[in-house]
Coordinates of C-alpha atoms and ligand atoms in Angstrom, one line a residue:
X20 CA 38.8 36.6 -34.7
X21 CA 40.3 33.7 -32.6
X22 CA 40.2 30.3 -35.0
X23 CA 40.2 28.0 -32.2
X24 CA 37.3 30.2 -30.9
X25 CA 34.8 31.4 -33.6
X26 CA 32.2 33.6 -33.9
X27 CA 28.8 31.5 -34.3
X28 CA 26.5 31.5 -37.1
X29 CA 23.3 32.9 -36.9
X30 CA 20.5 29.9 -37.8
X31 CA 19.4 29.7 -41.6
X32 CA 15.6 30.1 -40.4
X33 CA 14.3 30.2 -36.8
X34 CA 13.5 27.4 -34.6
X35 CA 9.6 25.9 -34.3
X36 CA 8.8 24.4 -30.8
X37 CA 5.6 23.0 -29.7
X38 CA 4.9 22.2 -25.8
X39 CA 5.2 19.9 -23.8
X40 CA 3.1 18.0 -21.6
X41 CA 2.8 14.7 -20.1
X42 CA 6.1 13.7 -21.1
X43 CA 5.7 14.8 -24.9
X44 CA 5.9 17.4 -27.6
X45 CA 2.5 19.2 -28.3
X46 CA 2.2 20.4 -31.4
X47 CA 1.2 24.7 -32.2
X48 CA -1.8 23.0 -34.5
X49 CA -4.2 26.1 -35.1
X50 CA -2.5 27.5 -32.0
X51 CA -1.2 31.3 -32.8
X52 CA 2.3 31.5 -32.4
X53 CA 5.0 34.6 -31.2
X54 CA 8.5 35.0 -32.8
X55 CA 11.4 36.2 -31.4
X56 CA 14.5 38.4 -32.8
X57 CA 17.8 38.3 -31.6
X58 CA 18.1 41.1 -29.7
X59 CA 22.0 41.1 -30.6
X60 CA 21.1 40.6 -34.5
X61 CA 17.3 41.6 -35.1
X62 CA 16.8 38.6 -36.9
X63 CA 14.1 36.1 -36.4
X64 CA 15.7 32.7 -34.3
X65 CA 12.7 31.1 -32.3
X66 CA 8.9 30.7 -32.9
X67 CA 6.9 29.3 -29.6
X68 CA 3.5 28.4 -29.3
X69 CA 1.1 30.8 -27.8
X70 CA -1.0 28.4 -25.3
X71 CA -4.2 28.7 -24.3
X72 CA -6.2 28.6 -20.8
X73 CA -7.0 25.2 -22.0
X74 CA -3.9 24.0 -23.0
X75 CA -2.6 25.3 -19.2
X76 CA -5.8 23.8 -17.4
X77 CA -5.2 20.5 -19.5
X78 CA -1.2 20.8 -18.2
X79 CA -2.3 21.4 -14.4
X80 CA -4.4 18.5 -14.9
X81 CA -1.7 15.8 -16.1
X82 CA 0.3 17.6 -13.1
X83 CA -2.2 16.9 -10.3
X84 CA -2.8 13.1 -11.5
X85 CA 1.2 12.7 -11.6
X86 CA 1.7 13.9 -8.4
X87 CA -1.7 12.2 -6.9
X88 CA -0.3 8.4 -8.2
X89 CA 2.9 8.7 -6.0
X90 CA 5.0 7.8 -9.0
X91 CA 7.4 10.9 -8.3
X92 CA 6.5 11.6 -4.6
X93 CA 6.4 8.7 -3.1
X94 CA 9.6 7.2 -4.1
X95 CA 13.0 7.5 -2.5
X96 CA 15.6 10.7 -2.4
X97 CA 17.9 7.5 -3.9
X98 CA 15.7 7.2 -6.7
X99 CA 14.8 11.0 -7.5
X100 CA 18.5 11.5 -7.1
X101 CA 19.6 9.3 -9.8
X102 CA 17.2 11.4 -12.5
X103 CA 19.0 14.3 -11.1
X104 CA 22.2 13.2 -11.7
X105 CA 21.0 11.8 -15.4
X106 CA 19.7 15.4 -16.1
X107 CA 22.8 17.0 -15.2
X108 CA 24.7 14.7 -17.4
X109 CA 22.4 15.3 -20.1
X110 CA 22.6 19.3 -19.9
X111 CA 26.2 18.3 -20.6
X112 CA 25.6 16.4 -23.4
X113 CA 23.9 19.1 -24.9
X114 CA 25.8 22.3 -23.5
X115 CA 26.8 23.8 -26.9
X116 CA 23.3 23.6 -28.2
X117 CA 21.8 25.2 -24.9
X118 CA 24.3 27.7 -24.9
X119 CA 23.7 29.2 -28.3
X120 CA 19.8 29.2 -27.9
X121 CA 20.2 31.1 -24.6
X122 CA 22.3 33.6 -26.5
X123 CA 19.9 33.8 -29.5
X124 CA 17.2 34.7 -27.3
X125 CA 18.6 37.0 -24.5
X126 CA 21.3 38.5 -26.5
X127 CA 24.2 37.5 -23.7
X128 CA 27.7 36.5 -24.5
X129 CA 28.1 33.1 -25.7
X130 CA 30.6 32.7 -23.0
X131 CA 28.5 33.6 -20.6
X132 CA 25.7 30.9 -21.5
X133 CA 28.7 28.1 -21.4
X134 CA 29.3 29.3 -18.4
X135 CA 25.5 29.1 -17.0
X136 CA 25.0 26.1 -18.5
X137 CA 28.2 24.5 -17.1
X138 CA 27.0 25.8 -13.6
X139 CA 23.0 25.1 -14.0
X140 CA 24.7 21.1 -14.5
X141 CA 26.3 21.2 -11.1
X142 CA 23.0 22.7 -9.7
X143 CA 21.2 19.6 -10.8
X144 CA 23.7 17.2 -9.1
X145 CA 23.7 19.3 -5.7
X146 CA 19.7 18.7 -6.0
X147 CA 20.6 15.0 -6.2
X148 CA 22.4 15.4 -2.8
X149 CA 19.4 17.5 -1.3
X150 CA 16.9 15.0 -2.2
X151 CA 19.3 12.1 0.2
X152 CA 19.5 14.6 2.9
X153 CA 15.4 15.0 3.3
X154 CA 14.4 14.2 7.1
X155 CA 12.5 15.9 10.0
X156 CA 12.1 16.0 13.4
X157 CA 11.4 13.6 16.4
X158 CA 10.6 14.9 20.0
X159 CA 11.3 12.9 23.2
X160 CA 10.2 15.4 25.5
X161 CA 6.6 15.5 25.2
X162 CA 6.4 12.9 28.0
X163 CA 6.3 9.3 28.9
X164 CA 2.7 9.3 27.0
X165 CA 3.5 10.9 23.7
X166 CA 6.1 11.1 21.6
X167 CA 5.9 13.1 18.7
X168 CA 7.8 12.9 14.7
X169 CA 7.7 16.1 12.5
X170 CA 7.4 14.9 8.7
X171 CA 8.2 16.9 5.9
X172 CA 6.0 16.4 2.8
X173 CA 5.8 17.4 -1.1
X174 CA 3.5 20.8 -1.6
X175 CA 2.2 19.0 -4.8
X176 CA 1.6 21.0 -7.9
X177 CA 4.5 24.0 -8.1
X178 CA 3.9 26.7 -11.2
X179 CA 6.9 28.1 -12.0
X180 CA 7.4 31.4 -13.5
X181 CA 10.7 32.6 -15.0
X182 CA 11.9 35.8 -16.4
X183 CA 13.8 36.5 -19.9
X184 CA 17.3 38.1 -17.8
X185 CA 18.4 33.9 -17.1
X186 CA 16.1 31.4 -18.7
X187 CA 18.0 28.5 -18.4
X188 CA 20.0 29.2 -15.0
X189 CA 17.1 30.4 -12.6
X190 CA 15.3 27.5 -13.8
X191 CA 17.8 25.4 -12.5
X192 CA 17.9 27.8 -9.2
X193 CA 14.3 25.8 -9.3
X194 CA 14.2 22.7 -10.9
X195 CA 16.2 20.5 -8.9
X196 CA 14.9 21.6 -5.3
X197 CA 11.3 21.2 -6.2
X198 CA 11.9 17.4 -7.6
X199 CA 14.0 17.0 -4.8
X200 CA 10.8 17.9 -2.8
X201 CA 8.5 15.2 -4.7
X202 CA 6.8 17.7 -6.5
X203 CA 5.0 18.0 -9.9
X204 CA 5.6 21.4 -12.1
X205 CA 3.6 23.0 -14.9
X206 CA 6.8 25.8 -16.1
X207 CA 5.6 28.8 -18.2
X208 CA 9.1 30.6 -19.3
X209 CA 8.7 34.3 -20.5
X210 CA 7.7 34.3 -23.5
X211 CA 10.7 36.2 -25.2
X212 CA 13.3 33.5 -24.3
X213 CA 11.3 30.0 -24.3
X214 CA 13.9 27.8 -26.0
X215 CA 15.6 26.5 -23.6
X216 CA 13.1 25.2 -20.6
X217 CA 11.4 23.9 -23.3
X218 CA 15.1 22.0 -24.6
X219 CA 15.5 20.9 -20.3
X220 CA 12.2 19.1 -20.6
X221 CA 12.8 16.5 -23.5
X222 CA 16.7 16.5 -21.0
X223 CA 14.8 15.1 -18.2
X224 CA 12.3 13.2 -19.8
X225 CA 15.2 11.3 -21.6
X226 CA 16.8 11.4 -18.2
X227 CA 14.1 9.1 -16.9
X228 CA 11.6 11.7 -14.9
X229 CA 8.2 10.5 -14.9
X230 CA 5.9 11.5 -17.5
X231 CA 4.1 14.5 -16.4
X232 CA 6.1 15.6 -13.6
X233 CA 7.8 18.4 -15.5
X234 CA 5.7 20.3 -18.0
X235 CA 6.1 23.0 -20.5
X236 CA 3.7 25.9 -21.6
X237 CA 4.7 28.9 -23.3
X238 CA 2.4 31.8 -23.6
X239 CA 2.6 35.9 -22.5
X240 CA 2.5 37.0 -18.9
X241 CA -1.0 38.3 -18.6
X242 CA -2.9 35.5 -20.8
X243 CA -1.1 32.1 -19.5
X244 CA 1.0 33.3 -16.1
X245 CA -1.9 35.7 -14.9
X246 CA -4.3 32.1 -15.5
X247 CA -1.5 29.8 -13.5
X248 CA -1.2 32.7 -10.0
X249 CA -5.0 32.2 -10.2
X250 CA -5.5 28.7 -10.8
X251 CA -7.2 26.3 -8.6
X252 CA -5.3 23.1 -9.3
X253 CA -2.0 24.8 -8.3
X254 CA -0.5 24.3 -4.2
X255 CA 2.4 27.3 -4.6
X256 CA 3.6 29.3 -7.0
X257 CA 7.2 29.9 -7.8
X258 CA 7.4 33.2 -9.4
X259 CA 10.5 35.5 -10.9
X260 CA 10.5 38.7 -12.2
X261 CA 9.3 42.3 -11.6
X262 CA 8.3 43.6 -7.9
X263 CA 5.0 45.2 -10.2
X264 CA 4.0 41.7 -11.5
X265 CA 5.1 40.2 -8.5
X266 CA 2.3 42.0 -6.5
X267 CA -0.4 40.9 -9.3
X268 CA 1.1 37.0 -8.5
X269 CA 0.8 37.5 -5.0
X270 CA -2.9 38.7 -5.1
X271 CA -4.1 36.4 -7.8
X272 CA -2.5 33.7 -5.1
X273 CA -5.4 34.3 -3.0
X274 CA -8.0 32.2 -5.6
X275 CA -6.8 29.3 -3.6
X276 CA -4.5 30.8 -0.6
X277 CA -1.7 29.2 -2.8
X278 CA 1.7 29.5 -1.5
X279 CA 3.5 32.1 -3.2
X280 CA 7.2 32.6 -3.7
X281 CA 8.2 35.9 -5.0
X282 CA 12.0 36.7 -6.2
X283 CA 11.7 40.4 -7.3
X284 CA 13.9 43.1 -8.1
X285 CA 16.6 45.1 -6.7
X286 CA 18.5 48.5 -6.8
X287 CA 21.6 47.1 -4.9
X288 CA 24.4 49.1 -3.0
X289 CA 27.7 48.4 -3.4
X290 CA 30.0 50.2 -0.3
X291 CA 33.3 51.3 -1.3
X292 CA 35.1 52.4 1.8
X293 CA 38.1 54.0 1.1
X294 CA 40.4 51.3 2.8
X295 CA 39.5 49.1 0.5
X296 CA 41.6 47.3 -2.8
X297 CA 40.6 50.0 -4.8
X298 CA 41.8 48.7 -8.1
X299 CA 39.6 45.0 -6.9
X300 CA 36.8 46.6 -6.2
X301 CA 36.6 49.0 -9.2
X302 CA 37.2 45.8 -11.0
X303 CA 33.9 44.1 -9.3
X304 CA 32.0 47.2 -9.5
X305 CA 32.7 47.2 -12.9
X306 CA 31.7 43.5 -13.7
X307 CA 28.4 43.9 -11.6
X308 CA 26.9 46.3 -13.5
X309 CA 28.0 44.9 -17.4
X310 CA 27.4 41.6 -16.3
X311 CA 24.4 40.8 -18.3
X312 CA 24.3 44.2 -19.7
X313 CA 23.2 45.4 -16.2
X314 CA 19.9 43.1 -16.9
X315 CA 20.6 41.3 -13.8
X316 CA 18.6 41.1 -10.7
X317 CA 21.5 41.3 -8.0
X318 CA 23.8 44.2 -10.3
X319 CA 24.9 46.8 -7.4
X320 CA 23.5 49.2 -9.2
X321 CA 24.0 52.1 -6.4
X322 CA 27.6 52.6 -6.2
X323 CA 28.0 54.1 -2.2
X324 CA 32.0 55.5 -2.0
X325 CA 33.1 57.3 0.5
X326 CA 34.1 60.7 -0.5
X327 CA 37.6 60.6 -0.1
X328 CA 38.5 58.6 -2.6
X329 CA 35.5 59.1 -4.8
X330 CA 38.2 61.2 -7.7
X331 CA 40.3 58.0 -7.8
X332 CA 37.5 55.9 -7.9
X333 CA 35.5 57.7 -10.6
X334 CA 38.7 57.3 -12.9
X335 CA 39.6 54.0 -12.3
X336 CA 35.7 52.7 -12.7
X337 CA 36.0 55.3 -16.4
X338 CA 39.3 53.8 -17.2
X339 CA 37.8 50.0 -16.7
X340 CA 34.4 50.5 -18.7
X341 CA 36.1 52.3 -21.9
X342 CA 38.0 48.5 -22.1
X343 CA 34.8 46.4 -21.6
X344 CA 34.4 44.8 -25.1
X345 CA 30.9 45.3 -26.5
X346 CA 29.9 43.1 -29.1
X347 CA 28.1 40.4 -31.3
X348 CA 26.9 37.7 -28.4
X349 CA 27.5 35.2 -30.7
X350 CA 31.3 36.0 -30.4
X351 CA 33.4 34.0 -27.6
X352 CA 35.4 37.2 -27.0
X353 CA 32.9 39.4 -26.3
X354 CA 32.0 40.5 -23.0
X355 CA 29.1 42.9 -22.7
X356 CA 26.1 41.7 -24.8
X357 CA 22.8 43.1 -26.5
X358 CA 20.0 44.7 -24.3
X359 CA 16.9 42.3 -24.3
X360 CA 14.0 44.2 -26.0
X361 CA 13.4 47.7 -28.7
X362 CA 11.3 48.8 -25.4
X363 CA 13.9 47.9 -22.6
X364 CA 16.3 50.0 -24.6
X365 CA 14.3 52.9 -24.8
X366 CA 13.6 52.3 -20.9
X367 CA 17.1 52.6 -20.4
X368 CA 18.2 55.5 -22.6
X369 CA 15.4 57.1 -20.7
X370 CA 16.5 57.0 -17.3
X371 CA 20.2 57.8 -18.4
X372 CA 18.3 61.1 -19.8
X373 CA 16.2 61.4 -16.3
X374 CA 19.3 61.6 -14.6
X375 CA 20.7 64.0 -16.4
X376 CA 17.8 66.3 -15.9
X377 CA 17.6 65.3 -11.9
X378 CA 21.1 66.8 -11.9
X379 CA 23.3 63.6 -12.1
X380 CA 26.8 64.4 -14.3
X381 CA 27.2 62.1 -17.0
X382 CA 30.4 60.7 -16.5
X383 CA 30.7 58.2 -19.2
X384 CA 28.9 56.3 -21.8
X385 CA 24.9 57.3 -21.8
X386 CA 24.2 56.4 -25.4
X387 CA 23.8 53.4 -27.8
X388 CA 26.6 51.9 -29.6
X389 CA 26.9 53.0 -33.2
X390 CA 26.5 51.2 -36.4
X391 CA 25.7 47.6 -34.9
X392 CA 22.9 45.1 -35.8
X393 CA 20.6 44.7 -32.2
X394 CA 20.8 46.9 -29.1
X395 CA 23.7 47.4 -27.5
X396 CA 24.8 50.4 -24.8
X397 CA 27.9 51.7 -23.2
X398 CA 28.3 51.0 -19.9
X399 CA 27.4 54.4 -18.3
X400 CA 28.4 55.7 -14.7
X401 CA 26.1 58.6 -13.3
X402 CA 28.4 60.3 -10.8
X403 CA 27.1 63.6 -8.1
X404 CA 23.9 61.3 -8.0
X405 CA 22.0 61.8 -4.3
X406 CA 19.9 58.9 -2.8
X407 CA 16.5 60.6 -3.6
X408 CA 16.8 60.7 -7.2
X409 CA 14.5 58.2 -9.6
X410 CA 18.1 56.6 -11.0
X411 CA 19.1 55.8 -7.4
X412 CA 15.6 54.9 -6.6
X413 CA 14.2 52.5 -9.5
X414 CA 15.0 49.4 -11.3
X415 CA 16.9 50.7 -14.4
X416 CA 18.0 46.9 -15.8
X417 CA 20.7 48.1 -17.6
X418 CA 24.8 49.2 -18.0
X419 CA 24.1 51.5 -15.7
X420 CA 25.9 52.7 -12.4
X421 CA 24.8 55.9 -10.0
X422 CA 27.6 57.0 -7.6
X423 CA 26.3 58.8 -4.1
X424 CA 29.5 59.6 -1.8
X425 CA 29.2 58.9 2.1
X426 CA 31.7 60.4 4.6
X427 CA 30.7 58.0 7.6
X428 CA 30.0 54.6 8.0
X429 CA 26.5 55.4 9.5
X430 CA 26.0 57.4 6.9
X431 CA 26.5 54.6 4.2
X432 CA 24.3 52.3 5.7
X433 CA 21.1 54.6 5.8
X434 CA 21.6 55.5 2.0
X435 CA 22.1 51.9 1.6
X436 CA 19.1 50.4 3.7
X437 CA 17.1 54.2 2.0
X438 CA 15.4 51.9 -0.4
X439 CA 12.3 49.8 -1.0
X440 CA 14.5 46.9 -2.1
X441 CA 16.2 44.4 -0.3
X442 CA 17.9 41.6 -2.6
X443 CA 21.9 42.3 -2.5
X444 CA 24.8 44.6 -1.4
X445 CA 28.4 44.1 -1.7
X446 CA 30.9 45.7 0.6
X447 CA 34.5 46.6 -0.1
X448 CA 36.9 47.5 2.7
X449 CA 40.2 45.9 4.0
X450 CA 39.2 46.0 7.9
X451 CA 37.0 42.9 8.9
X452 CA 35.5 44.4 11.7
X453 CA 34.0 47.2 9.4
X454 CA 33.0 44.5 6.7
X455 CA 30.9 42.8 9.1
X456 CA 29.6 45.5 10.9
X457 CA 28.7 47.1 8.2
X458 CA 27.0 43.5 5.9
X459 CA 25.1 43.2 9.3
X460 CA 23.0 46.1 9.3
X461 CA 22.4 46.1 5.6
X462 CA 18.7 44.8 5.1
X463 CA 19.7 42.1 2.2
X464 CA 19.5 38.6 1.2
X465 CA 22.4 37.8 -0.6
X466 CA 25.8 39.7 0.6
X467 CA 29.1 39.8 -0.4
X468 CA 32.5 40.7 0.8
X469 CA 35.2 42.3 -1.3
X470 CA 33.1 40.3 -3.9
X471 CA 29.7 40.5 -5.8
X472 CA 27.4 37.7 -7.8
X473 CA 29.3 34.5 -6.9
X474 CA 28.4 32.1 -5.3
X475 CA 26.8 28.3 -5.5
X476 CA 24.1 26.1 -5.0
X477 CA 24.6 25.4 -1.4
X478 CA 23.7 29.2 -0.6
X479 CA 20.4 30.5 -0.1
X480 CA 19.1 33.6 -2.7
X481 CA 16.1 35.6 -1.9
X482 CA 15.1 39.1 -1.2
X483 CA 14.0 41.0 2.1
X484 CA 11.4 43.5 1.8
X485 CA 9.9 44.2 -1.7
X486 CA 12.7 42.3 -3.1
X487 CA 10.9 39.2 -2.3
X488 CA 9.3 36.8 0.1
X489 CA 10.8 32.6 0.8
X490 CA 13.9 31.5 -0.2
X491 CA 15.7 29.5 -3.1
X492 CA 18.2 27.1 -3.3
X493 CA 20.5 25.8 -0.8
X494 CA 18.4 23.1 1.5
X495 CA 16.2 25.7 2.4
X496 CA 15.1 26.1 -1.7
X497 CA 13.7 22.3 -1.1
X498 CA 12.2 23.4 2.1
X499 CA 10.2 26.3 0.7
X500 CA 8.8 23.1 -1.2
X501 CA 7.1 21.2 1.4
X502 CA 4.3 21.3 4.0
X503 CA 5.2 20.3 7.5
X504 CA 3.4 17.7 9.3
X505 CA 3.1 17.1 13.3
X506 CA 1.9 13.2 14.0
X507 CA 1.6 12.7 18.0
X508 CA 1.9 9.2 19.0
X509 CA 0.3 8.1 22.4
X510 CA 2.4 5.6 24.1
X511 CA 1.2 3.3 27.2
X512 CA -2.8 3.3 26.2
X513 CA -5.3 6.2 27.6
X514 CA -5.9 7.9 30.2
X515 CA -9.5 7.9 30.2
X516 CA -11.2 11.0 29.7
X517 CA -15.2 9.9 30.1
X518 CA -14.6 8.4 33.7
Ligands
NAD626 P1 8.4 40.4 -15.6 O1 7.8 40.6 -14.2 O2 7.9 41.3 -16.6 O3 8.0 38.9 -16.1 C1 8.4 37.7 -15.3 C2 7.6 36.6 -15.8 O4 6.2 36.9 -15.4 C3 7.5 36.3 -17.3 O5 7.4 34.9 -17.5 C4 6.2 37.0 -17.7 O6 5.6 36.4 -18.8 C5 5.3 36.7 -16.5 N1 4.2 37.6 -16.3 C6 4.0 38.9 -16.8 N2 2.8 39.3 -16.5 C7 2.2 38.4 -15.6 C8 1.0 38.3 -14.9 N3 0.1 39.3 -15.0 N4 0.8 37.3 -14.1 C9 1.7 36.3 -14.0 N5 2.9 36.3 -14.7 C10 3.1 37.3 -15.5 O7 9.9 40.4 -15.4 P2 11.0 40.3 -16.5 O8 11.1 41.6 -17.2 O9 10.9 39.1 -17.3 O10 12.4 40.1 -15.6 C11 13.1 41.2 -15.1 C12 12.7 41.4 -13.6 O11 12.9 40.2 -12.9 C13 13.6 42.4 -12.9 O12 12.7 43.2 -12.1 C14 14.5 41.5 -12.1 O13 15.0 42.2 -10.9 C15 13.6 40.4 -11.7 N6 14.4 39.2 -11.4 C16 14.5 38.8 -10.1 C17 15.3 37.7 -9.7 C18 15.5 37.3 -8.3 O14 16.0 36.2 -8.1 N7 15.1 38.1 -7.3 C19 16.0 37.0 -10.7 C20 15.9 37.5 -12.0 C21 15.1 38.5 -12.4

């Protein structure tokens, strides 16, 4: 163990958090309340109130009368800015304690979260920017008579819901774009990993937001988020997680034609020509599938290499895994973390065994790690794997890599467009004509060259086909939050119609 750097304690009992609404903790009362274990310890660390429709209808409410007074919306990017810079500061401030939380609840390296947190900060303060660059149009050409301005406008009340893969990060991918925008939020976190949106709300209510602009309910999927896709009082809803649930948001949308944003899943390639840095790109290959244990939206998950170097490539990826160090999260060293849930494990383990039975070779790792406290499994590459299989097909969310060989570059594109997903691909190749010809005609949203999951704030994420619809982050995340308005102007009096 590294004294400068040492392993975290686990907490002597687990931490109780109410709600909060209208600027203010709520507390559980006669509420029922859900626990949650450490997936990297199986010990009990949080306890969050299970809200009811009430409790959600009572939040929408406060959020509607916020957003109707104008004491968020209608002030000035200057002024919204300023909270956004507080907020950032004050994720800062309390970075350590965010940090651990996160890693109590989704079982992810500690130095991971530091790192999330650390970046979700600098998110805040690029949202301070957007909310000074808001403008629209004008247009001069409509004649001497009329001249028209193009406005954009606040959608009004945004529910936001967030999956348990990157509480604290994708709310930030959020946050930030939809106060830039002016609007009011009612935020129901999944309900295994609560902690820390419910930590970012008491940030930004000491930050100076407005009382009842941001606000906190915690509650299961199909009680409280199913209630908030239907709800009445919401204009759009911001929703992360599973294409399946997705659809259910989508339809339940309809209540009200709200405006829905989907960011879904993925099964994303990753094209390893054989020109490429071969020890680089075995090296990002090998972080974008343990990143997260695998439980990562944008993993390229489908390795695509072309056949003449697939050998080398198998043994470099085998040699790189068998050194990935697997571990207690709460451990700064460790680099591969615990798998979220008892049931997501068993999911996994289950399509490692459906691919050996599809015909995939096992070519290392497949099974848990022995004699730990929590889940944990070795990352595991599924080589002689063919594009119609269910583990090149599906969502695994895990450690978990299938390798599919190509011979031409045509070829590599069809396997890697063969899918019902859209959200990422990576390409690896040392010609930049073939890197760009190739990122052009993959059907994605977020690309990378001789790269994978980096990026920043200033990009756009989203999915194309049933990866997702709208887009986050970037100025076009605070665009997806506002309505745009036409006002004509007549100029010179009127022609009269009734003569
Ligand atoms: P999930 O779909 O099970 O749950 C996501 C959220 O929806 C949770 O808050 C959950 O409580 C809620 N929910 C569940 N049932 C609901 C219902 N009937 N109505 C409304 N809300 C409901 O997803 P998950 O398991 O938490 O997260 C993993 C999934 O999220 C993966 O598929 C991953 O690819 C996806 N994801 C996508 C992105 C992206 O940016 N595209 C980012 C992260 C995760």
């Amino acid at each position: 163990m590294d004294a400068k750097n040492p392993t975290l304690s686990l907490p002597p009992k687990p931490r109780e958090f109410g709600f909060h609404v209208g600027g203010r903790w709520i507390a559980t009362g006669k509420r029922e309340t859900m626990e949650r274990l450490s997936p990297g310890h199986d010990v009990p660390v949080t306890r969050i109130t299970l809200c009811t429709r009430k409790d959600l209808d009572e939040a929408v409410a406060v959020a509607r009368k916020t957003f109707d007074s104008r004491v968020w919306s209608g002030i000035s990017g200057a002024e919204r800015a300023t909270v956004l810079l507080r907020a950032a500061a004050g994720i800062r401030a309390r970075a350590e304690e965010l940090a651990y939380w996160e890693t109590l609840e989704t079982g992810k390296p500690i130095s991971q979260s530091r790192a999330e947190v650390e970046g979700a900060a600098g998110i805040y303060e690029y949202g301070a920017g957007a909310a000074r660059c808001l403008h629209g149009d004008s247009f001069n050409n409509l004649g001497d008579k009329l001249f028209g301005i193009v406005t954009r406008e606040p959608i009004g009340v945004v529910g936001l819901i967030t999956p348990w893969n990157f509480p604290f990060f994708i709310l930030a991918e959020r946050i930030p774009f939809m106060l830039a925008a002016g609007c009011t939020i009612v935020a129901k976190p999944s309900e295994m990993t609560s902690a820390t949106t419910l930590i970012m709300a008491e940030i930004l209510t000491e930050a100076g937001l407005p009382d009842g602009v941001f606000n906190v309910v915690t509650g299961t999927g199909p009680e409280i988020g199913q209630a908030m896709t239907e709800h009445v009082g919401i204009d759009q809803i911001s929703f992360t997680g599973s294409t399946a649930v997705g659809r259910h948001a989508l339809l339940a949308s309809a209540t009200n034609f709200k405006k829905a944003g989907l960011e879904m899943g993925g099964k994303s390639p990753q094209v390893v020509f054989a020109d490429a840095n071969l020890d680089d790109a075995a090296d990002g290959v090998v972080f974008g599938i343990c990143h997260n244990a695998g439980q990562c939206c944008v993993s390229g998950s489908r390795l695509i290499v072309e056949k003449s170097v697939a050998d080398e490539f198998e043994k470099l990826l085998v040699e790189k895994f068998a050194r990935v160090r697997i571990g207690d999260p709460l451990d700064p060293s460790t680099q591969l973390g615990a798998i979220v849930s008892t049931a997501h494990n068993e999911k996994i383990l289950g399509y490692i065994r459906k691919g050996g039975e599809e015909g995939a070779r096992l070519a290392c790792g497949g099974e848990s790690v022995a004699s730990k406290a929590g889940r944990f499994i070795h990352p595991t590459l599924l080589a002689d794997v063919t594009n119609d299989m269910a583990v090149a097909r599906e969502e695994i969310f895990g450690p978990v890599l299938t390798m599919i060989t190509f011979t031409t570059r045509d070829e590599a594109i069809a396997i890697a467009n063969d899918s019902v997903y859209g959200l990422a691909a990576s390409v690896w190749t040392s010609n930049l004509d073939k890197a760009l010809g190739t990122i052009r005609r993959i059907q994605a949203g977020r690309t990378w060259i001789n790269t994978t999951i980096a990026g920043g704030p200033e990009m756009p994420i989203g999915g194309f086909k049933q990866s997702g619809i709208g887009r986050d982050t970037g100025m076009y995340g605070v665009e997806e939050y506002m309505e745009v308005k036409s006002i004509h102007i007549a100029l010179g009096g009127r022609d009269h119609w009734v003569s």
